[in-house]
Amino acid sequence: MTHPGEITRRQLLRRIGITAFAAGPGAGLLAACATAGTGGGNEPAPAPSATLPASADPKNPFGVDPRKPLEVVIFSGGYGDAYAKDLHEELYKKEFPGVTVKHTATQEIGTQLRPRLIGGDAPDVINNSGPKSMDLAALAAEGHLADLAPLFDAPSIDDPAKKVRDTVTPAVLDNALVTGKDLVLNYTVSHRALWYNARLFADKGWKVPATWEEFTALGETAKGEGILLFAYPGQKGPYYQLWNVLYTAAKIGGNQVILDIDNLVDNAWNAEPMKRAVTVWADIQTKYGDKAYFGLDHTQTQVKQLQNKVLFYPVGSWIENEMAKDKPDDFEYAIAPIPEVTGSDKMPYGAIQVGVGENFVVAAKGKNPQGGLEYLRIMLSKEGARRFTELTKNVTVVNGAAEGVDLPAGLRSAARAQDAAGQNIITEARFEGWYKELFDYGTEQINVVMAGRITPDEFCARMQKKADAVKKDESVTKQTRSR
């Protein structure tokens, strides 16, 4: 089934330019096709930003002062920070010999940087990621984000005859938009679904469940062997389960479910597919989960899965690199689509969510926004992207940059799953970045409903009430999307 705004698998292959990751059927497709809105609503406050001179030097299109220091702050999560410190920053210093680059790695992005931005001491490049990321819409409204249009219109490092915008998957440009302006660079391709140990399934002779009946039947079998069918982290990662519920709702009712939630459509959270999704997952938690996991963070939960105490875990394809040091030899990450829930889901079995992520922004009020734009241009070079993939085992948005890279089993599995999904791609929810207050509230409430303290109907009603409040709040910049 084709949904409005989606592109064909052939177009995806052509646009992403990745055709030979690894041997084997289906291993050639890792394109990002999540889409974003067209912007709208109130415009953010004017933000000072670097602009391309009329006669731009393709080697220095932003007019970077080679002596001016650059400050980069990286979220040290699943990708670590070595890719920035040892790769991208070194490439920047190679381009501008003698320049000083200050590097900071943290898991407290919002806690550490929000006061600095307010106080006029912004770093130049910010990897705005993780559970404490900053509200992009608020930053845009306050004029803290530099315009990235000059970056996308700049000559590519690899081929000055091409603009940067012509070297990346189109989802980058869709997702760059905040209130209609290009303000965010999403750097990685991610696949969010249910992840499991393919080696364990092979050893047990278990089949990956395609229907909800098969899913629950496997839950009974696993319970008999002391294994949980499913778990998610109640601390520092409950949004994994919020994503899982949202994408299950889209599986049931189609991508319009997500579009309506993002567009703050009246009663979007009370839609039947949303209620059904919350209900089935709350039931799974009750029958096949363990409340002790509400006290665990994402790393602790992921270690439990590596110990084969949990079968399915709702997360993205970054997990393989995140757990590389802890993963035993007999554990092989693989991706499983959400099983068919109703028997008449609008999206067939095999539909998965594929999107772009890992936000990078340039501070408009930083000391060196021109250097910040050049740093991102270096990241979007084939060398910067290919070596990132080699270091992190995750694919970037740069077309063709991962060709020939030896990818791990989990990413090959994701490629095969996306290949099988074809046009049936679950779109990425955007309200996480647009209305962070709503997303954070959902992250809290998902624990409440999964723990059985409220009913699924009450969860949906609470979320709708919060969405209504955001919609009525004139201080919140509203955004819309059509695909």
Coordinates of C-alpha atoms in Angstrom, one line a residue:
M1 CA 0.0 0.0 0.0
T2 CA 1.4 3.4 -1.0
H3 CA 0.8 6.4 1.3
P4 CA 0.8 10.0 0.3
G5 CA 4.2 11.5 0.1
E6 CA 6.1 8.2 0.0
I7 CA 8.6 7.4 -2.7
T8 CA 9.2 4.1 -4.5
R9 CA 11.9 1.7 -3.4
R10 CA 13.6 2.2 -6.8
Q11 CA 13.7 6.0 -6.1
L12 CA 15.1 5.3 -2.6
L13 CA 17.9 3.2 -4.1
R14 CA 18.8 5.8 -6.6
R15 CA 18.7 8.7 -4.2
I16 CA 20.6 7.2 -1.3
G17 CA 23.2 5.8 -3.7
I18 CA 24.0 2.7 -1.5
T19 CA 23.9 -0.4 -3.7
A20 CA 26.6 -2.7 -2.4
F21 CA 26.9 -2.8 1.4
A22 CA 27.3 -6.5 1.7
A23 CA 26.7 -9.8 -0.1
G24 CA 23.3 -11.4 0.1
P25 CA 19.8 -10.6 -0.9
G26 CA 18.3 -7.3 0.4
A27 CA 21.6 -6.0 1.8
G28 CA 21.8 -3.1 -0.6
L29 CA 19.2 -0.7 0.8
L30 CA 19.7 1.7 3.6
A31 CA 17.9 4.9 2.6
A32 CA 16.1 7.3 4.8
C33 CA 12.6 8.1 3.8
A34 CA 11.0 9.6 6.8
T35 CA 9.4 12.8 5.9
A36 CA 8.8 16.1 7.6
G37 CA 6.4 19.0 7.4
T38 CA 6.5 22.1 5.2
G39 CA 6.7 24.4 8.2
G40 CA 4.1 27.0 9.0
G41 CA 2.8 29.1 11.8
N42 CA 4.7 32.0 13.3
E43 CA 8.2 32.6 12.0
P44 CA 11.0 32.5 14.5
A45 CA 12.9 35.6 15.6
P46 CA 15.5 36.7 13.0
A47 CA 18.7 34.8 13.6
P48 CA 22.1 36.1 12.7
S49 CA 23.8 33.5 10.4
A50 CA 26.6 33.0 8.0
T51 CA 25.7 33.7 4.4
L52 CA 27.4 32.7 1.2
P53 CA 29.3 35.6 -0.4
A54 CA 28.4 36.4 -4.0
S55 CA 31.8 35.1 -5.2
A56 CA 32.2 32.2 -2.8
D57 CA 35.4 30.3 -2.8
P58 CA 34.4 26.6 -3.1
K59 CA 37.2 25.7 -0.8
N60 CA 36.0 28.2 1.8
P61 CA 32.4 29.1 0.9
F62 CA 31.5 30.6 4.2
G63 CA 34.5 32.9 4.5
V64 CA 35.8 31.1 7.6
D65 CA 38.6 32.9 9.5
P66 CA 41.2 30.2 9.7
R67 CA 42.6 31.6 13.0
K68 CA 39.3 31.7 14.8
P69 CA 38.7 28.9 17.4
L70 CA 35.8 26.5 17.1
E71 CA 33.9 24.9 19.9
V72 CA 32.0 21.6 19.4
V73 CA 29.7 19.9 22.0
I74 CA 28.8 16.3 21.3
F75 CA 26.2 14.1 23.0
S76 CA 28.1 11.0 24.1
G77 CA 25.5 8.3 23.7
G78 CA 25.2 5.3 21.4
Y79 CA 27.7 6.8 18.9
G80 CA 30.2 7.9 21.6
D81 CA 32.2 11.0 20.7
A82 CA 35.4 9.7 19.1
Y83 CA 33.9 10.3 15.7
A84 CA 33.9 14.0 16.4
K85 CA 37.2 14.2 18.4
D86 CA 39.3 11.9 16.2
L87 CA 37.7 12.4 12.9
H88 CA 35.6 15.5 12.1
E89 CA 37.5 17.8 14.3
E90 CA 40.8 16.5 12.9
L91 CA 39.5 17.1 9.4
Y92 CA 38.6 20.6 10.3
K93 CA 42.1 21.2 11.7
K94 CA 43.6 19.8 8.6
E95 CA 41.7 22.3 6.5
F96 CA 42.7 25.2 8.8
P97 CA 46.2 24.3 10.2
G98 CA 46.9 25.7 13.6
V99 CA 43.3 26.4 14.5
T100 CA 42.1 25.5 18.0
V101 CA 39.1 23.2 18.4
K102 CA 37.5 22.9 21.9
H103 CA 35.8 19.5 22.3
T104 CA 33.2 18.7 25.0
A105 CA 31.3 15.4 25.3
T106 CA 28.3 15.2 27.6
Q107 CA 25.0 13.4 28.2
E108 CA 23.5 16.5 29.7
I109 CA 23.0 18.6 26.6
G110 CA 20.1 20.7 27.7
T111 CA 21.3 21.0 31.3
Q112 CA 24.7 22.3 30.3
L113 CA 23.9 24.3 27.2
R114 CA 20.6 26.0 27.8
P115 CA 22.1 28.4 30.4
R116 CA 25.1 29.1 28.1
L117 CA 22.8 30.0 25.2
I118 CA 20.7 32.2 27.4
G119 CA 23.9 33.8 28.7
G120 CA 25.3 34.5 25.3
D121 CA 28.1 32.0 25.5
A122 CA 27.0 29.4 22.9
P123 CA 29.3 26.8 21.5
D124 CA 29.5 26.8 17.7
V125 CA 28.4 23.3 16.9
I126 CA 25.9 21.4 19.0
N127 CA 24.9 17.7 18.7
N128 CA 21.5 18.2 20.2
S129 CA 20.6 14.6 21.1
G130 CA 19.7 12.3 23.9
P131 CA 17.0 12.4 26.6
K132 CA 18.0 15.9 27.7
S133 CA 18.1 17.5 24.3
M134 CA 16.9 21.0 23.9
D135 CA 13.6 22.1 22.4
L136 CA 14.4 23.0 18.8
A137 CA 11.2 25.0 18.2
A138 CA 12.0 27.1 21.3
L139 CA 15.6 27.6 20.2
A140 CA 14.4 28.7 16.8
A141 CA 11.8 31.1 18.2
E142 CA 14.6 32.7 20.3
G143 CA 16.9 33.1 17.4
H144 CA 19.6 30.6 18.6
L145 CA 19.7 28.5 15.5
A146 CA 21.8 29.5 12.4
D147 CA 20.2 29.2 9.0
L148 CA 21.6 26.1 7.3
A149 CA 20.3 27.0 3.8
P150 CA 23.8 28.3 3.0
L151 CA 25.2 24.9 4.0
F152 CA 22.9 23.0 1.7
D153 CA 23.5 25.5 -1.2
A154 CA 27.3 25.4 -0.7
P155 CA 29.5 23.4 -3.1
S156 CA 30.2 19.8 -2.0
I157 CA 33.7 19.1 -0.8
D158 CA 33.8 16.0 -3.0
D159 CA 32.4 17.6 -6.2
P160 CA 32.3 21.4 -6.2
A161 CA 30.0 21.2 -9.2
K162 CA 27.3 19.8 -6.9
K163 CA 25.6 21.5 -4.0
V164 CA 25.6 19.8 -0.7
R165 CA 21.8 19.4 -0.9
D166 CA 22.3 17.2 -4.0
T167 CA 24.6 14.8 -2.1
V168 CA 22.3 13.8 0.8
T169 CA 19.1 11.8 1.0
P170 CA 16.1 14.1 0.5
A171 CA 14.7 13.3 4.0
V172 CA 17.6 15.4 5.3
L173 CA 16.1 18.5 3.7
D174 CA 12.5 17.7 4.9
N175 CA 13.7 17.2 8.4
A176 CA 15.9 20.3 8.4
L177 CA 12.7 22.4 8.6
V178 CA 11.7 24.1 11.8
T179 CA 8.9 26.6 11.1
G180 CA 9.8 26.6 7.5
K181 CA 13.5 27.3 7.8
D182 CA 16.5 25.0 7.4
L183 CA 17.8 25.0 10.9
V184 CA 18.7 21.3 11.7
L185 CA 21.0 18.7 10.2
N186 CA 20.0 15.1 10.9
Y187 CA 23.1 13.0 10.2
T188 CA 22.3 9.4 10.6
V189 CA 19.9 6.8 9.1
S190 CA 18.0 4.8 11.7
H191 CA 15.6 1.8 11.7
R192 CA 13.2 1.6 14.7
A193 CA 11.4 -1.6 15.3
L194 CA 11.8 -4.7 17.6
W195 CA 15.4 -6.0 18.0
Y196 CA 16.2 -9.5 19.0
N197 CA 19.0 -12.1 19.1
A198 CA 18.9 -14.0 15.8
R199 CA 21.3 -16.6 17.1
L200 CA 19.0 -17.5 20.0
F201 CA 16.0 -17.8 17.7
A202 CA 18.0 -20.1 15.4
D203 CA 19.2 -22.3 18.3
K204 CA 15.7 -22.6 19.7
G205 CA 14.1 -23.1 16.3
W206 CA 11.8 -20.1 17.0
K207 CA 10.1 -18.2 14.2
V208 CA 9.9 -14.4 14.3
P209 CA 6.2 -13.8 14.9
A210 CA 4.2 -12.1 12.0
T211 CA 0.9 -11.9 13.8
W212 CA -0.1 -10.8 17.3
E213 CA -1.3 -14.4 18.0
E214 CA 2.1 -15.7 17.1
F215 CA 3.7 -13.0 19.3
T216 CA 1.7 -13.9 22.4
A217 CA 2.2 -17.6 21.7
L218 CA 6.0 -17.0 21.7
G219 CA 5.5 -15.1 24.9
E220 CA 4.1 -18.2 26.6
T221 CA 6.9 -20.3 25.3
A222 CA 9.6 -17.8 26.4
K223 CA 7.9 -17.5 29.8
G224 CA 8.2 -21.2 30.3
E225 CA 12.0 -20.8 29.8
G226 CA 12.2 -17.8 32.2
I227 CA 12.6 -15.3 29.4
L228 CA 10.6 -12.1 29.0
L229 CA 8.9 -11.6 25.7
F230 CA 9.4 -7.8 25.8
A231 CA 11.0 -5.1 27.9
Y232 CA 11.8 -1.4 27.7
P233 CA 13.8 0.9 30.0
G234 CA 11.6 2.8 32.5
Q235 CA 14.5 5.2 33.2
K236 CA 16.4 7.2 30.6
G237 CA 14.6 5.5 27.8
P238 CA 10.8 5.2 28.2
Y239 CA 10.5 7.2 25.0
Y240 CA 11.6 4.0 23.2
Q241 CA 8.2 2.6 24.2
L242 CA 6.4 5.8 23.3
W243 CA 7.9 5.5 19.8
N244 CA 6.9 1.8 19.7
V245 CA 3.3 2.6 20.6
L246 CA 3.1 5.4 18.0
Y247 CA 4.5 3.3 15.2
T248 CA 2.2 0.4 16.2
A249 CA -0.7 2.8 15.9
A250 CA 0.6 3.8 12.4
K251 CA 0.9 0.1 11.5
I252 CA -2.8 -0.3 12.4
G253 CA -4.3 2.9 11.0
G254 CA -1.7 4.1 8.5
N255 CA 0.7 7.1 8.6
Q256 CA -2.2 9.5 8.9
V257 CA -2.3 8.6 12.6
I258 CA 1.2 10.1 13.0
L259 CA 0.4 13.1 10.7
D260 CA -2.7 14.0 12.8
I261 CA -0.7 13.8 16.1
D262 CA 2.0 16.0 14.7
N263 CA -0.5 18.5 13.3
L264 CA -2.4 18.7 16.6
V265 CA -5.6 17.6 14.9
D266 CA -8.5 17.4 17.3
N267 CA -8.9 14.0 19.0
A268 CA -5.8 12.6 17.2
W269 CA -4.7 10.8 20.4
N270 CA -8.2 9.4 20.9
A271 CA -8.2 7.8 17.5
E272 CA -9.1 4.1 17.6
P273 CA -5.7 2.9 16.2
M274 CA -3.9 4.8 19.0
K275 CA -6.1 3.3 21.7
R276 CA -5.7 -0.2 20.2
A277 CA -1.9 0.2 20.1
V278 CA -1.6 1.3 23.7
T279 CA -4.0 -1.5 24.8
V280 CA -2.1 -4.3 23.1
W281 CA 1.3 -3.2 24.5
A282 CA -0.1 -2.6 28.0
D283 CA -1.5 -6.2 27.8
I284 CA 1.9 -7.5 26.7
Q285 CA 3.6 -5.8 29.6
T286 CA 1.0 -7.3 32.1
K287 CA 1.3 -10.8 30.8
Y288 CA 4.9 -11.1 29.6
G289 CA 6.8 -8.1 31.1
D290 CA 8.4 -7.4 34.5
K291 CA 7.8 -4.2 36.5
A292 CA 11.4 -4.3 37.8
Y293 CA 12.4 -2.9 34.4
F294 CA 10.7 0.4 35.2
G295 CA 13.6 1.0 37.5
L296 CA 16.3 0.2 34.9
D297 CA 17.9 2.6 32.4
H298 CA 18.5 1.8 28.8
T299 CA 22.0 0.3 29.3
Q300 CA 20.9 -2.0 32.1
T301 CA 17.9 -3.2 30.0
Q302 CA 20.1 -3.8 27.0
V303 CA 22.5 -5.8 29.0
K304 CA 19.6 -8.0 30.2
Q305 CA 18.8 -8.6 26.6
L306 CA 22.4 -9.6 25.8
Q307 CA 22.0 -12.1 28.6
N308 CA 19.0 -13.6 26.8
K309 CA 16.6 -12.5 29.6
V310 CA 14.6 -10.4 27.1
L311 CA 13.5 -11.4 23.6
F312 CA 12.3 -8.2 22.0
Y313 CA 13.5 -4.6 22.7
P314 CA 12.0 -1.5 21.0
V315 CA 14.9 0.6 19.8
G316 CA 16.8 1.9 16.8
S317 CA 19.7 0.6 14.8
W318 CA 22.2 2.5 16.9
I319 CA 22.0 -0.2 19.5
E320 CA 24.5 -2.5 17.9
N321 CA 27.3 0.0 18.2
E322 CA 26.1 1.2 21.6
M323 CA 26.4 -2.4 23.0
A324 CA 29.4 -3.5 21.0
K325 CA 31.8 -3.8 24.0
D326 CA 29.2 -5.8 26.0
K327 CA 27.9 -8.0 23.2
P328 CA 28.9 -11.7 23.6
D329 CA 29.9 -13.7 20.5
D330 CA 26.7 -15.8 20.5
F331 CA 24.5 -12.7 20.3
E332 CA 23.5 -11.5 16.8
Y333 CA 21.3 -8.4 16.6
A334 CA 18.5 -8.6 14.1
I335 CA 15.4 -6.5 13.4
A336 CA 11.8 -7.7 13.6
P337 CA 8.8 -5.6 12.2
I338 CA 5.8 -5.0 14.5
P339 CA 3.5 -8.0 14.1
E340 CA 0.1 -7.7 12.5
V341 CA -2.2 -6.5 15.2
T342 CA -5.8 -6.6 14.0
G343 CA -5.7 -8.9 10.9
S344 CA -6.7 -5.9 8.8
D345 CA -3.9 -3.3 9.6
K346 CA -3.6 -0.6 7.0
M347 CA 0.1 -1.3 6.7
P348 CA 1.1 -4.9 6.0
Y349 CA 3.4 -7.0 8.1
G350 CA 6.9 -5.9 7.3
A351 CA 6.3 -2.2 7.5
I352 CA 9.1 -0.6 9.6
Q353 CA 10.0 2.9 10.6
V354 CA 13.0 4.4 8.8
G355 CA 14.2 7.9 9.4
V356 CA 17.0 10.3 9.8
G357 CA 18.2 11.4 13.2
E358 CA 21.0 12.6 15.4
N359 CA 20.5 16.4 15.3
F360 CA 23.3 18.9 14.7
V361 CA 22.8 22.6 14.8
V362 CA 25.0 25.7 14.5
A363 CA 24.6 28.4 17.1
A364 CA 23.6 31.6 15.4
K365 CA 24.9 33.7 18.3
G366 CA 28.1 31.6 18.7
K367 CA 31.6 33.1 18.2
N368 CA 32.2 31.3 14.9
P369 CA 29.0 30.4 13.0
Q370 CA 31.0 30.4 9.7
G371 CA 33.3 27.7 11.2
G372 CA 30.2 25.8 12.4
L373 CA 28.8 25.6 8.9
E374 CA 32.1 24.5 7.5
Y375 CA 32.3 21.8 10.2
L376 CA 28.9 20.4 9.1
R377 CA 30.1 20.6 5.4
I378 CA 33.1 18.4 6.4
M379 CA 30.8 16.0 8.2
L380 CA 28.8 15.7 4.9
S381 CA 31.9 14.9 2.8
K382 CA 32.3 11.3 1.8
E383 CA 35.4 11.0 3.9
G384 CA 33.7 12.4 6.9
A385 CA 30.6 10.2 6.4
R386 CA 32.4 7.0 5.4
R387 CA 34.8 7.0 8.3
F388 CA 31.9 7.8 10.7
T389 CA 30.3 4.6 9.5
E390 CA 33.5 2.7 10.0
L391 CA 33.9 4.0 13.5
T392 CA 30.2 3.7 14.7
K393 CA 28.9 1.0 12.3
N394 CA 26.0 3.3 11.5
V395 CA 25.1 4.8 8.2
T396 CA 24.9 8.5 7.5
V397 CA 22.7 10.5 5.1
V398 CA 25.4 11.1 2.6
N399 CA 24.7 9.3 -0.7
G400 CA 27.0 6.4 -1.5
A401 CA 29.4 7.1 1.4
A402 CA 29.0 3.7 3.0
E403 CA 29.7 1.6 -0.2
G404 CA 32.2 -1.0 0.5
V405 CA 32.1 -0.6 4.3
D406 CA 31.9 -3.9 6.2
L407 CA 28.7 -3.6 8.2
P408 CA 27.7 -5.7 11.2
A409 CA 24.9 -8.3 11.1
G410 CA 22.3 -6.1 12.7
L411 CA 22.6 -3.3 10.1
R412 CA 22.5 -5.9 7.3
S413 CA 19.3 -7.2 8.9
A414 CA 17.9 -3.7 8.9
A415 CA 18.8 -3.4 5.2
R416 CA 16.9 -6.6 4.4
A417 CA 13.9 -5.5 6.4
Q418 CA 13.7 -2.1 4.6
D419 CA 14.1 -3.9 1.3
A420 CA 11.2 -6.2 2.2
A421 CA 9.1 -3.2 3.4
G422 CA 9.4 -1.5 0.0
Q423 CA 7.0 1.4 0.0
N424 CA 5.5 0.5 3.4
I425 CA 7.6 2.8 5.6
I426 CA 6.2 4.1 8.8
T427 CA 6.8 7.8 8.9
E428 CA 8.7 9.4 11.7
A429 CA 6.8 11.4 14.4
R430 CA 7.9 15.0 14.4
F431 CA 6.3 16.4 17.5
E432 CA 9.3 15.2 19.5
G433 CA 11.2 18.2 18.1
W434 CA 8.2 20.5 17.4
Y435 CA 6.5 20.3 20.8
K436 CA 9.0 18.9 23.3
E437 CA 6.7 19.6 26.2
L438 CA 4.1 17.2 24.7
F439 CA 6.7 14.6 23.9
D440 CA 8.2 14.8 27.4
Y441 CA 4.8 14.4 28.9
G442 CA 4.2 11.4 26.8
T443 CA 7.5 9.9 27.9
E444 CA 6.2 10.2 31.5
Q445 CA 2.7 8.9 30.8
I446 CA 3.8 5.8 28.9
N447 CA 5.4 4.5 32.1
V448 CA 2.2 5.2 34.0
V449 CA -0.1 3.3 31.5
M450 CA 2.4 0.4 31.0
A451 CA 2.6 0.0 34.8
G452 CA -1.2 -0.4 34.9
R453 CA -1.8 2.7 37.0
I454 CA -4.1 4.2 34.3
T455 CA -6.1 2.6 31.5
P456 CA -5.1 3.0 27.8
D457 CA -8.2 5.2 27.4
E458 CA -7.0 7.4 30.2
F459 CA -3.6 7.6 28.7
C460 CA -5.0 8.7 25.4
A461 CA -7.3 11.2 27.1
R462 CA -4.4 12.7 29.1
M463 CA -2.3 13.0 25.9
Q464 CA -5.1 14.7 24.1
K465 CA -5.7 17.1 26.9
K466 CA -2.0 18.0 26.8
A467 CA -2.0 18.3 23.0
D468 CA -5.1 20.6 23.2
A469 CA -3.2 22.8 25.7
V470 CA -0.2 23.1 23.4
K471 CA -2.5 23.9 20.5
K472 CA -4.2 26.7 22.4
D473 CA -0.9 28.1 23.7
E474 CA -0.2 31.2 21.6
S475 CA 3.4 31.3 22.8
V476 CA 4.1 27.9 21.1
T477 CA 5.1 28.2 17.4
K478 CA 2.8 25.8 15.5
Q479 CA 4.0 23.7 12.6
T480 CA 2.3 21.4 10.1
R481 CA 3.2 18.6 7.7
S482 CA 1.4 17.1 4.8
R483 CA 3.5 13.9 4.4

